[in-house]
Short mmCIF file of C-alpha atoms and ligand atoms in Angstrom, two decimals:
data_model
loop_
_atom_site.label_atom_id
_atom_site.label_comp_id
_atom_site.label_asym_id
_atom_site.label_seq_id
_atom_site.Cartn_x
_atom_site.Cartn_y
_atom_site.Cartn_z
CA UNK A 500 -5.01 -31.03 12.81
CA UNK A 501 -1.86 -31.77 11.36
CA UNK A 502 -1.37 -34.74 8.96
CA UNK A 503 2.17 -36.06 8.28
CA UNK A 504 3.21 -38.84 6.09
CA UNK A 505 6.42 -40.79 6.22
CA UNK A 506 7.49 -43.70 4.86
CA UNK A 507 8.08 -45.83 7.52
CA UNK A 508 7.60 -46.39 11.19
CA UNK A 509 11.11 -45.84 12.65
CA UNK A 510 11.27 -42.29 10.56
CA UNK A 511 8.24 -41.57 12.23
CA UNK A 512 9.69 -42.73 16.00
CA UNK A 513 12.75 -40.28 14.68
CA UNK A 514 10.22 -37.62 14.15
CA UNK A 515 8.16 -38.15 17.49
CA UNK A 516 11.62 -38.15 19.55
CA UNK A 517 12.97 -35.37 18.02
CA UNK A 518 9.40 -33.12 18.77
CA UNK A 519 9.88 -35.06 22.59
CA UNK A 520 13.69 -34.05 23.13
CA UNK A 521 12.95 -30.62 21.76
CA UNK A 522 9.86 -29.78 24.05
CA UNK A 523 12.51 -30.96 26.59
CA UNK A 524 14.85 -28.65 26.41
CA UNK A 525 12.68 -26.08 26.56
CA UNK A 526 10.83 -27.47 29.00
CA UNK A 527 12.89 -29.92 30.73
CA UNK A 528 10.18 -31.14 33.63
CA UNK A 529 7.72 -31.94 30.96
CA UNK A 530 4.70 -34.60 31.67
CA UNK A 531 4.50 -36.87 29.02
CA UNK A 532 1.56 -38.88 28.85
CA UNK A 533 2.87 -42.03 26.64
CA UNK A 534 1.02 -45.03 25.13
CA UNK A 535 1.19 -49.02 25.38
CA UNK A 536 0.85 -50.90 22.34
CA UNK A 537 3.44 -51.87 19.74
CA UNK A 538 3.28 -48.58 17.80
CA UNK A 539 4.59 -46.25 20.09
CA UNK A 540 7.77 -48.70 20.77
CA UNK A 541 9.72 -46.87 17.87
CA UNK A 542 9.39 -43.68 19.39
CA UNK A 543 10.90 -44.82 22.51
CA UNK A 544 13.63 -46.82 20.98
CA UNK A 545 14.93 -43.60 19.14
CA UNK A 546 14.60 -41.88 22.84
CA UNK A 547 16.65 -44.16 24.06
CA UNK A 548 19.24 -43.79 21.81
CA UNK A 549 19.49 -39.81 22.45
CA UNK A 550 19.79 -40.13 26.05
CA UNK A 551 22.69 -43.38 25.25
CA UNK A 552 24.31 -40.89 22.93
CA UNK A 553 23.75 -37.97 25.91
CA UNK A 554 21.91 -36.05 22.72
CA UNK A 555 18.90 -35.56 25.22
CA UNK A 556 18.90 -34.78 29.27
CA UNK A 557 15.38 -36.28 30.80
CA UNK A 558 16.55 -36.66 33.97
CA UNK A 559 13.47 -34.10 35.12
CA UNK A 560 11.04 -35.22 32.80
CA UNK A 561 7.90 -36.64 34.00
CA UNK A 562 5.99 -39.74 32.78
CA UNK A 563 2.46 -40.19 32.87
CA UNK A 564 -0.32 -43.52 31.50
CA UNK A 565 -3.17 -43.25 29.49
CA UNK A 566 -4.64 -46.06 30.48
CA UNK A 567 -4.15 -49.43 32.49
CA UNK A 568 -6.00 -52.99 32.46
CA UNK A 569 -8.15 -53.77 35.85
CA UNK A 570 -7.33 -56.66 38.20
CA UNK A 571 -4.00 -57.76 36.55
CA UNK A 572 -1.77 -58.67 39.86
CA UNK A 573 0.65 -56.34 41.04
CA UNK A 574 4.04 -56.23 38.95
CA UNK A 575 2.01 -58.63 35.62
CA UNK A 576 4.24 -57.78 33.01
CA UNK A 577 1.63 -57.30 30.64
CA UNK A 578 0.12 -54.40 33.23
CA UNK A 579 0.71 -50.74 31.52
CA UNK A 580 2.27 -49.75 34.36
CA UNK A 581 4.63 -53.01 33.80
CA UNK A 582 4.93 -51.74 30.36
CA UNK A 583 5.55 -48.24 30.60
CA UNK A 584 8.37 -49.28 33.36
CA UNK A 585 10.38 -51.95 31.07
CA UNK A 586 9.63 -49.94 27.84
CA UNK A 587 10.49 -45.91 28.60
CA UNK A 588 10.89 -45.36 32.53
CA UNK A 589 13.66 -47.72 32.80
CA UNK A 590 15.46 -47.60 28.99
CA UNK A 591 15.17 -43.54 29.55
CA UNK A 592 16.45 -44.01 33.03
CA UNK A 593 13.71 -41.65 34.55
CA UNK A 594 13.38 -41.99 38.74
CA UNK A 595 9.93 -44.39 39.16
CA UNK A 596 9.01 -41.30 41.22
CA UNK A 597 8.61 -39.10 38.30
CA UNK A 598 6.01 -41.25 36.66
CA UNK A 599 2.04 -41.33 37.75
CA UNK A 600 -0.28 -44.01 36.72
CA UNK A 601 -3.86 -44.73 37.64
CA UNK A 602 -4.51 -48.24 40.06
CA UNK A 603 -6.28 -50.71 38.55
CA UNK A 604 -6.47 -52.51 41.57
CA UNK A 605 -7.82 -49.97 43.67
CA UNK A 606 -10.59 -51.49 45.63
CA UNK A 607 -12.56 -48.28 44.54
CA UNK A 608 -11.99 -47.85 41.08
CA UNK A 609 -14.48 -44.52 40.63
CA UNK A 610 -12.40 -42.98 43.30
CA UNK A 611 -8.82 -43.87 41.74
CA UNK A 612 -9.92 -43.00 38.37
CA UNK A 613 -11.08 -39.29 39.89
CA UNK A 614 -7.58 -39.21 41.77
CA UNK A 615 -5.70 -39.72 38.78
CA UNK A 616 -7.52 -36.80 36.97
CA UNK A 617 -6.70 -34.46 39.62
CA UNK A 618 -3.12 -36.34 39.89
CA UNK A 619 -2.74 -35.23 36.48
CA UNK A 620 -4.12 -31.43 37.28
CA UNK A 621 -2.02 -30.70 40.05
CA UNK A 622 1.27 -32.21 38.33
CA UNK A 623 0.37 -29.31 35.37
CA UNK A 624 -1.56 -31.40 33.25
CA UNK A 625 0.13 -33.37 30.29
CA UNK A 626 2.76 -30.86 28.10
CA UNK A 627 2.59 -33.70 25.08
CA UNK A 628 0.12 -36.74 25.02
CA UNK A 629 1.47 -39.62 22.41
CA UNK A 630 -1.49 -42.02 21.14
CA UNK A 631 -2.09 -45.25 18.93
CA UNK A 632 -5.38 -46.03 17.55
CA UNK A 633 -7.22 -49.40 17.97
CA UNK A 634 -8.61 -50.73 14.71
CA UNK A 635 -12.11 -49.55 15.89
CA UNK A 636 -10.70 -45.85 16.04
CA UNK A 637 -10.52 -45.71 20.48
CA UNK A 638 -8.01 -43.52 21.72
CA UNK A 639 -6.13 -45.06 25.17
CA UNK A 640 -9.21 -47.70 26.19
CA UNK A 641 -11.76 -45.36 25.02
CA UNK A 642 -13.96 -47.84 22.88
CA UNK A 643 -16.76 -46.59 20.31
CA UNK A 644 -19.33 -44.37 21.64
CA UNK A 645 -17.28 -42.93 24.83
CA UNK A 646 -18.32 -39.69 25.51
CA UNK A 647 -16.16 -37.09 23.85
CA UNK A 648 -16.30 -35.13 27.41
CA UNK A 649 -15.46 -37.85 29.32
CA UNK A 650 -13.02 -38.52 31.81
CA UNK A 651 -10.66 -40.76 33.66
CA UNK A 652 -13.17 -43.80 34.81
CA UNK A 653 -13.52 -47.47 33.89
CA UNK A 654 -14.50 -48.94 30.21
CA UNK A 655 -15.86 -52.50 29.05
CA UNK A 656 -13.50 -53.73 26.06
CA UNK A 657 -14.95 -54.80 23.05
CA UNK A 658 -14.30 -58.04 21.81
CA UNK A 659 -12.31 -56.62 19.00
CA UNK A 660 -9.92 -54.61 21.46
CA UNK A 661 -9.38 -58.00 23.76
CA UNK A 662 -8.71 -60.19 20.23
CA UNK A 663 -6.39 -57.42 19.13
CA UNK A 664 -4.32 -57.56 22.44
CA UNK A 665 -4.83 -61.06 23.14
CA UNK A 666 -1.22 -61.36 21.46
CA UNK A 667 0.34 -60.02 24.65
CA UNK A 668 -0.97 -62.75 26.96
CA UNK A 669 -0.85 -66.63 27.19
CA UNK A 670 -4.65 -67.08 25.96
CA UNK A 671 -7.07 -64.37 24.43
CA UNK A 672 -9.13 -65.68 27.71
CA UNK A 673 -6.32 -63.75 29.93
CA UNK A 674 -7.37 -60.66 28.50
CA UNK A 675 -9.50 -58.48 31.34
CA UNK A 676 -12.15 -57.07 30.14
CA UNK A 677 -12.21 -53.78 32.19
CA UNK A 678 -9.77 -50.88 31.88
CA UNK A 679 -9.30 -47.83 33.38
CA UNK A 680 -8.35 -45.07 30.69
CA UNK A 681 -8.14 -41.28 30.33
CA UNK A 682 -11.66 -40.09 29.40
CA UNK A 683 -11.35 -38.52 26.03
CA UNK A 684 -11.94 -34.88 27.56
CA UNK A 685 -9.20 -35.92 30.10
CA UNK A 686 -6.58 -36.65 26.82
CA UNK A 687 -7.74 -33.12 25.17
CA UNK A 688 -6.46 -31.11 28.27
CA UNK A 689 -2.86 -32.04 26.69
CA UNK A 690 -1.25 -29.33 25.18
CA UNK A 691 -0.37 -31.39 22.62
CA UNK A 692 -1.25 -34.55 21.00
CA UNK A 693 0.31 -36.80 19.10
CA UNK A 694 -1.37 -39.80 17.36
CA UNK A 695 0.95 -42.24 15.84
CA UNK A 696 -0.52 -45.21 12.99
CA UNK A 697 1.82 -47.01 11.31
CA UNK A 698 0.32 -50.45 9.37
CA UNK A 699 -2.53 -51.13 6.69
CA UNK A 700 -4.59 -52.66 9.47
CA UNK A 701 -5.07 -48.33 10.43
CA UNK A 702 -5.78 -47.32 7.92
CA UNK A 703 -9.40 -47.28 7.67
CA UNK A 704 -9.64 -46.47 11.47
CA UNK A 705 -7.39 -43.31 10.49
CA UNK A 706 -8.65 -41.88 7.76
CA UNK A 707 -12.54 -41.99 9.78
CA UNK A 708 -10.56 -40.19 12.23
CA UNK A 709 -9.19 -37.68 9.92
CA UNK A 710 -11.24 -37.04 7.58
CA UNK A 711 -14.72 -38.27 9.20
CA UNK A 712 -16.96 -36.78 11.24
CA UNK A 713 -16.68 -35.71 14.17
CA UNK A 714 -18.31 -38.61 16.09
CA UNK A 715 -17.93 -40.91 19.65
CA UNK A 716 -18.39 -43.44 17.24
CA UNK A 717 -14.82 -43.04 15.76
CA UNK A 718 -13.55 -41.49 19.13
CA UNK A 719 -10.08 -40.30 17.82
CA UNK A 720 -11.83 -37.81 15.32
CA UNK A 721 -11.86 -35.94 18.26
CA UNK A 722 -8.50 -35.00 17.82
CA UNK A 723 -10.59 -32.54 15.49
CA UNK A 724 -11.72 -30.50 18.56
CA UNK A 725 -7.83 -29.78 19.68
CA UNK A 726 -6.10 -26.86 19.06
CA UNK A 727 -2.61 -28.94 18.58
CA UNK A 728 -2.79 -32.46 17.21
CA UNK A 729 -0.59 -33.90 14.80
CA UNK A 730 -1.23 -37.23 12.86
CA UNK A 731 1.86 -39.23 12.27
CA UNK A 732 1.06 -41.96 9.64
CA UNK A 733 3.38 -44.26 7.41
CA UNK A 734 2.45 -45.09 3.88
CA UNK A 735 0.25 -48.00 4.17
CA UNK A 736 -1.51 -46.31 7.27
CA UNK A 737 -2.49 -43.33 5.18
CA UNK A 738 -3.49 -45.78 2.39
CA UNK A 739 -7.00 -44.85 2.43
CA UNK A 740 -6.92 -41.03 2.63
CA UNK A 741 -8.70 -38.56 0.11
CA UNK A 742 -6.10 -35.99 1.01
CA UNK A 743 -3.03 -37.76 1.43
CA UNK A 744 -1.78 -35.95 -1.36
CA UNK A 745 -2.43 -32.48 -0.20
CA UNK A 746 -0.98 -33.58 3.50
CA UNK A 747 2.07 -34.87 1.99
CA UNK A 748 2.51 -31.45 -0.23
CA UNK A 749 1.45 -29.12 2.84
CA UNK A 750 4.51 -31.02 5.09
CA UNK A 751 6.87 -30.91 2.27
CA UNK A 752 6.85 -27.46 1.88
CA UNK A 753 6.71 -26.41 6.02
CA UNK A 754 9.25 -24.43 7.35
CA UNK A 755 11.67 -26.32 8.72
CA UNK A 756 12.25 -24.30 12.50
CA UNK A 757 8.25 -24.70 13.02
CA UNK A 758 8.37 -28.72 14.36
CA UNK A 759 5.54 -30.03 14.56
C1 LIG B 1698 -4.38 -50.59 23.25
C2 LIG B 1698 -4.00 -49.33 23.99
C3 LIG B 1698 -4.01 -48.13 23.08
C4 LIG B 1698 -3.23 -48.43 21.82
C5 LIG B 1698 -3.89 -49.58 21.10
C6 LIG B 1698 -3.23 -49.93 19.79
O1 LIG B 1698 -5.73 -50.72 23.12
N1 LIG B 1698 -4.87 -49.08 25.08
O2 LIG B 1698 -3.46 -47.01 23.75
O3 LIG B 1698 -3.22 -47.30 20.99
O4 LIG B 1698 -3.80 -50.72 21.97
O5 LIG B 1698 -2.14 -50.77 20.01
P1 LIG B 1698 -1.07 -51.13 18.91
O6 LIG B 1698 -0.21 -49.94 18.79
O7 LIG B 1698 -0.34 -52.30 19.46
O8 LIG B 1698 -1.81 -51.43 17.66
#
């Protein structure tokens, strides 16, 4: 696992687009799985701005979810697939055809959640896979204790996970409980992963991640299985870190043409 430290969130939205624009120009079909959530919107925005200032071509690149709520309504803004629409498909101008999603209102979930897995095989599987972390350390809607082989099905929120998203709906009642989200063995099939945490209120869920165990309880340590994950954090998100100091050394010092 890599560990980078920046000082701020849009450098590290800079540093996430550049790694995105140049795995697509080397690969200019590329599925990207990308994330909901506030932290990832950075990224995006600096996307944007290389495709308004024609510094990137994504006309072929593919979009992919991690994860989506369960019985929203069709077209809710607040559903990821909502999301992922207003906040990269449509900014990036990317067809809607290029970009899979799982249903959440499938009247059989179990069999949509096993579609989109093998949705996401036959496309090639996921070239680069950006994540947030929740404050209890899940990955997509993987909460504590998810099995570290599992894959795409449906998940219970915690209470935590509804009152930390409850900001994106009227009342913290409107929050559904049940999700569909990439099983964490689903995510790991990316060929590369990218976990973005930018804010003190990460930083303890980051460094358990990092430095940690290996453990479902924490289930973004296992990032520490895969053979290509880099850790984006700002300053106060790497706040509680034993070895920020030898992350920040080892990134000063890398050669500049090996990216991340
Ligand atoms: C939700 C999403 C996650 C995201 C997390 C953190 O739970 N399912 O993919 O990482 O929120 O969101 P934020 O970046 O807003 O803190």
């Amino acid at each position: 696992m890599e560990v980078v430290i920046v000082p701020d969130a849009a450098t590290a939205g800079e540093l996430i687009a550049d790694t995105i624009a140049a795995l697509l120009r080397h690969t200019p079909d590329a599925l990207l799985g990308v994330a909901t959530g506030s932290t990832p919107l950075p990224v995006y925005q600096a996307l944007a701005a290389k495709v308004r200032a024609s510094a990137l071509d994504v006309f072929r690149a593919r979009i992919c979810q991690l994860d989506e709520y369960v019985g929203l309504p069709a077209g809710h803004p607040e559903s990821y697939r909502s999301v992922v629409l207003r906040e990269v498909v449509a900014p990036l101008g990317i067809p809607e055809s290029s970009f899979l999603g799982p249903d959440g209102n499938a009247p059989d979930i179990p069999a949509a959640c096993a579609a989109y897995d093998s949705a996401l095989a036959e496309a090639g599987g996921v070239d680069l896979q950006l994540l947030g972390i929740g404050t209890d350390g899940h990955i997509g809607f993987n909460e504590p204790c998810s099995s570290l082989a599992s894959r795409t099905r449906i998940k219970t929120l915690t209470p935590q996970t509804r009152q930390d998203n409850a900001r994106f709906f009227d009342t913290p009642d409107d929050v559904p409980h049940h999700v569909i989200t990439q099983g964490i063995g689903t995510i790991l099939d990316a060929r590369h992963l990218v976990l973005l945490a930018t804010g003190e209120s990460k930083a303890e869920a980051a460094a358990l991640a990092i430095e940690g165990p290996l453990s479902s309880l924490v289930p973004a340590s296992a990032l520490q299985l895969h053979p290509h994950a880099t850790v984006i954090l700002d300053d106060p998100a790497a706040s509680k870190l034993k070895l920020s100091d030898y992350f920040r050394t080892t990134y000063a010092s890398k050669p500049p043409w090996q990216g991340l």
